[in-house]
PDB file of C-alpha atoms in Angstrom:
ATOM      1  CA  VAL A   1     -56.274 160.558  98.362  1.00 88.00           C
ATOM      2  CA  GLN A   2     -53.696 163.433  97.391  1.00 94.00           C
ATOM      3  CA  LEU A   3     -50.260 161.712  95.451  1.00 97.00           C
ATOM      4  CA  GLU A   4     -48.062 163.965  93.742  1.00 97.00           C
ATOM      5  CA  GLU A   5     -44.523 162.301  92.190  1.00 97.00           C
ATOM      6  CA  SER A   6     -41.683 164.198  91.189  1.00 97.00           C
ATOM      7  CA  GLY A   7     -37.845 163.643  90.307  1.00 97.00           C
ATOM      8  CA  GLY A   8     -38.148 161.474  87.567  1.00 96.00           C
ATOM      9  CA  GLY A   9     -36.233 162.040  84.680  1.00 97.00           C
ATOM     10  CA  SER A  10     -33.107 160.064  82.402  1.00 98.00           C
ATOM     11  CA  VAL A  11     -30.051 158.737  84.007  1.00 98.00           C
ATOM     12  CA  GLN A  12     -26.863 156.778  82.553  1.00 98.00           C
ATOM     13  CA  ALA A  13     -26.741 153.037  83.888  1.00 98.00           C
ATOM     14  CA  GLY A  14     -25.156 152.772  87.635  1.00 98.00           C
ATOM     15  CA  GLY A  15     -26.687 156.686  87.892  1.00 98.00           C
ATOM     16  CA  SER A  16     -28.943 157.751  90.994  1.00 98.00           C
ATOM     17  CA  LEU A  17     -32.593 159.260  91.224  1.00 98.00           C
ATOM     18  CA  LYS A  18     -34.393 159.863  94.083  1.00 98.00           C
ATOM     19  CA  LEU A  19     -38.326 160.244  93.335  1.00 98.00           C
ATOM     20  CA  SER A  20     -40.723 162.463  95.741  1.00 98.00           C
ATOM     21  CA  CYS A  21     -44.749 161.957  96.704  1.00 98.00           C
ATOM     22  CA  ALA A  22     -46.290 164.892  98.142  1.00 98.00           C
ATOM     23  CA  THR A  23     -49.270 163.577  99.889  1.00 97.00           C
ATOM     24  CA  SER A  24     -51.569 164.841 103.028  1.00 96.00           C
ATOM     25  CA  ARG A  25     -50.927 164.793 106.644  1.00 96.00           C
ATOM     26  CA  TYR A  26     -53.961 162.381 106.998  1.00 95.00           C
ATOM     27  CA  VAL A  27     -52.710 159.844 104.329  1.00 94.00           C
ATOM     28  CA  TYR A  28     -48.907 160.322 105.856  1.00 94.00           C
ATOM     29  CA  ASN A  29     -50.320 158.829 109.469  1.00 93.00           C
ATOM     30  CA  ARG A  30     -53.014 156.578 108.262  1.00 94.00           C
ATOM     31  CA  TYR A  31     -52.175 154.777 104.901  1.00 95.00           C
ATOM     32  CA  SER A  32     -49.976 152.279 103.741  1.00 96.00           C
ATOM     33  CA  MET A  33     -47.737 153.382 100.650  1.00 97.00           C
ATOM     34  CA  ALA A  34     -45.551 152.124  98.487  1.00 98.00           C
ATOM     35  CA  TRP A  35     -44.153 152.398  95.077  1.00 98.00           C
ATOM     36  CA  PHE A  36     -44.777 150.646  91.662  1.00 98.00           C
ATOM     37  CA  ARG A  37     -43.497 151.180  87.810  1.00 98.00           C
ATOM     38  CA  GLN A  38     -45.335 149.794  84.855  1.00 98.00           C
ATOM     39  CA  VAL A  39     -43.911 149.487  81.126  1.00 98.00           C
ATOM     40  CA  PRO A  40     -45.980 149.581  78.058  1.00 95.00           C
ATOM     41  CA  GLY A  41     -47.724 146.203  77.521  1.00 96.00           C
ATOM     42  CA  LYS A  42     -46.625 144.921  80.920  1.00 96.00           C
ATOM     43  CA  GLU A  43     -48.494 144.987  84.382  1.00 96.00           C
ATOM     44  CA  ARG A  44     -47.765 146.982  87.010  1.00 97.00           C
ATOM     45  CA  GLU A  45     -44.558 145.673  89.216  1.00 97.00           C
ATOM     46  CA  GLY A  46     -44.459 146.379  92.677  1.00 98.00           C
ATOM     47  CA  VAL A  47     -40.987 147.772  93.844  1.00 98.00           C
ATOM     48  CA  ALA A  48     -41.566 149.121  98.287  1.00 98.00           C
ATOM     49  CA  SER A  49     -44.131 149.699 100.315  1.00 97.00           C
ATOM     50  CA  ILE A  50     -43.258 151.082 103.750  1.00 97.00           C
ATOM     51  CA  GLY A  51     -45.775 150.633 106.527  1.00 95.00           C
ATOM     52  CA  THR A  52     -47.263 153.366 108.820  1.00 93.00           C
ATOM     53  CA  ASP A  53     -44.218 152.113 111.591  1.00 92.00           C
ATOM     54  CA  GLY A  54     -41.992 152.533 108.784  1.00 92.00           C
ATOM     55  CA  THR A  55     -41.017 148.796 108.248  1.00 94.00           C
ATOM     56  CA  ALA A  56     -40.515 148.590 104.198  1.00 96.00           C
ATOM     57  CA  LEU A  57     -40.939 145.568 102.046  1.00 97.00           C
ATOM     58  CA  TYR A  58     -38.635 145.346  98.749  1.00 98.00           C
ATOM     59  CA  ALA A  59     -39.305 143.369  95.610  1.00 98.00           C
ATOM     60  CA  GLU A  60     -36.269 141.599  94.910  1.00 98.00           C
ATOM     61  CA  SER A  61     -35.416 142.929  91.613  1.00 97.00           C
ATOM     62  CA  VAL A  62     -34.678 146.045  93.720  1.00 98.00           C
ATOM     63  CA  LYS A  63     -33.407 144.947  97.494  1.00 98.00           C
ATOM     64  CA  GLY A  64     -29.749 146.753  97.839  1.00 97.00           C
ATOM     65  CA  ARG A  65     -30.160 149.129  95.246  1.00 98.00           C
ATOM     66  CA  PHE A  66     -33.097 151.141  95.895  1.00 98.00           C
ATOM     67  CA  THR A  67     -34.468 152.837  99.507  1.00 98.00           C
ATOM     68  CA  ILE A  68     -38.410 153.836 100.239  1.00 98.00           C
ATOM     69  CA  SER A  69     -38.523 156.161 103.487  1.00 97.00           C
ATOM     70  CA  LYS A  70     -40.467 158.708 104.664  1.00 96.00           C
ATOM     71  CA  ASP A  71     -40.433 162.359 105.875  1.00 96.00           C
ATOM     72  CA  GLY A  72     -43.323 163.260 107.994  1.00 94.00           C
ATOM     73  CA  ALA A  73     -42.238 166.853 108.047  1.00 96.00           C
ATOM     74  CA  ARG A  74     -43.039 167.437 104.273  1.00 96.00           C
ATOM     75  CA  ASN A  75     -45.737 164.555 104.842  1.00 97.00           C
ATOM     76  CA  SER A  76     -43.945 162.966 101.567  1.00 97.00           C
ATOM     77  CA  LEU A  77     -42.850 159.210 100.365  1.00 98.00           C
ATOM     78  CA  TYR A  78     -39.849 159.143  98.872  1.00 98.00           C
ATOM     79  CA  LEU A  79     -37.812 156.241  96.619  1.00 98.00           C
ATOM     80  CA  GLN A  80     -33.805 156.440  96.626  1.00 98.00           C
ATOM     81  CA  MET A  81     -33.086 154.567  93.670  1.00 98.00           C
ATOM     82  CA  ASP A  82     -28.936 153.934  92.887  1.00 98.00           C
ATOM     83  CA  ASN A  83     -27.087 152.009  90.161  1.00 98.00           C
ATOM     84  CA  LEU A  84     -30.084 152.343  87.795  1.00 98.00           C
ATOM     85  CA  GLN A  85     -30.063 149.698  84.767  1.00 98.00           C
ATOM     86  CA  PRO A  86     -31.964 149.567  81.741  1.00 98.00           C
ATOM     87  CA  GLU A  87     -34.361 147.184  83.373  1.00 97.00           C
ATOM     88  CA  ASP A  88     -35.282 150.057  85.649  1.00 98.00           C
ATOM     89  CA  SER A  89     -37.053 152.512  82.660  1.00 98.00           C
ATOM     90  CA  ALA A  90     -40.343 152.556  83.300  1.00 98.00           C
ATOM     91  CA  MET A  91     -43.024 155.494  84.593  1.00 98.00           C
ATOM     92  CA  TYR A  92     -43.369 155.099  88.648  1.00 98.00           C
ATOM     93  CA  TYR A  93     -46.252 155.478  90.778  1.00 98.00           C
ATOM     94  CA  CYS A  94     -46.647 156.339  93.809  1.00 98.00           C
ATOM     95  CA  ALA A  95     -49.811 154.152  95.645  1.00 98.00           C
ATOM     96  CA  ALA A  96     -51.787 154.322  98.873  1.00 97.00           C
ATOM     97  CA  THR A  97     -54.123 151.503 100.697  1.00 95.00           C
ATOM     98  CA  TRP A  98     -55.881 152.566 104.189  1.00 93.00           C
ATOM     99  CA  ALA A  99     -53.352 150.451 107.487  1.00 89.00           C
ATOM    100  CA  LEU A 100     -54.961 147.824 109.548  1.00 85.00           C
ATOM    101  CA  ASP A 101     -52.081 147.865 111.098  1.00 86.00           C
ATOM    102  CA  GLY A 102     -47.895 149.970 111.440  1.00 84.00           C
ATOM    103  CA  ALA A 103     -46.849 147.048 108.820  1.00 86.00           C
ATOM    104  CA  PRO A 104     -46.530 147.570 105.202  1.00 86.00           C
ATOM    105  CA  SER A 105     -48.991 146.500 102.693  1.00 90.00           C
ATOM    106  CA  GLY A 106     -47.923 144.187  99.940  1.00 93.00           C
ATOM    107  CA  LEU A 107     -46.706 144.749  96.743  1.00 96.00           C
ATOM    108  CA  SER A 108     -49.731 143.575  94.758  1.00 95.00           C
ATOM    109  CA  SER A 109     -51.095 146.311  92.768  1.00 95.00           C
ATOM    110  CA  ARG A 110     -54.595 144.875  93.369  1.00 96.00           C
ATOM    111  CA  GLU A 111     -54.165 146.289  97.235  1.00 95.00           C
ATOM    112  CA  TYR A 112     -54.017 149.835  96.661  1.00 96.00           C
ATOM    113  CA  ALA A 113     -57.155 152.204  95.657  1.00 93.00           C
ATOM    114  CA  ASP A 114     -55.461 155.616  95.493  1.00 96.00           C
ATOM    115  CA  TRP A 115     -52.789 156.289  92.560  1.00 97.00           C
ATOM    116  CA  GLY A 116     -50.606 159.179  91.845  1.00 98.00           C
ATOM    117  CA  GLN A 117     -50.296 160.551  87.952  1.00 97.00           C
ATOM    118  CA  GLY A 118     -46.619 158.557  87.691  1.00 97.00           C
ATOM    119  CA  THR A 119     -42.989 159.826  86.853  1.00 98.00           C
ATOM    120  CA  GLN A 120     -41.453 158.767  83.945  1.00 98.00           C
ATOM    121  CA  VAL A 121     -37.676 157.241  84.683  1.00 98.00           C
ATOM    122  CA  THR A 122     -35.284 156.269  81.925  1.00 98.00           C
ATOM    123  CA  VAL A 123     -31.823 154.695  82.561  1.00 98.00           C
ATOM    124  CA  SER A 124     -29.600 154.405  79.043  1.00 98.00           C
ATOM    125  CA  SER A 125     -27.154 151.971  78.361  1.00 94.00           C
TER     126      SER A 125
END
């Protein structure tokens, strides 16, 4: 399963970034996809997931600030991150899991078998 993230970088608090995850047409149509993040020494944390039907699920810590979306023309997953805070600094990973139905999979890393290499997001105060 191909998952290739891009779009990370360094911003100041209150700024925005948009992450992208390119995949194949097969994965885009058949897999539930998600964004996770991880800082050294901590467990990987689910940020948002989206089902094949477009329904989204968000972690409480990012609700109202982050938006997950998909684009079928580009076979890509996105994470628009607004009002970024220093605690959002982490390596962000794209993940995918076979979709049993259209609903999004959960935000536990144990539910996902396929992962990208990650893209770093750094937010300074």
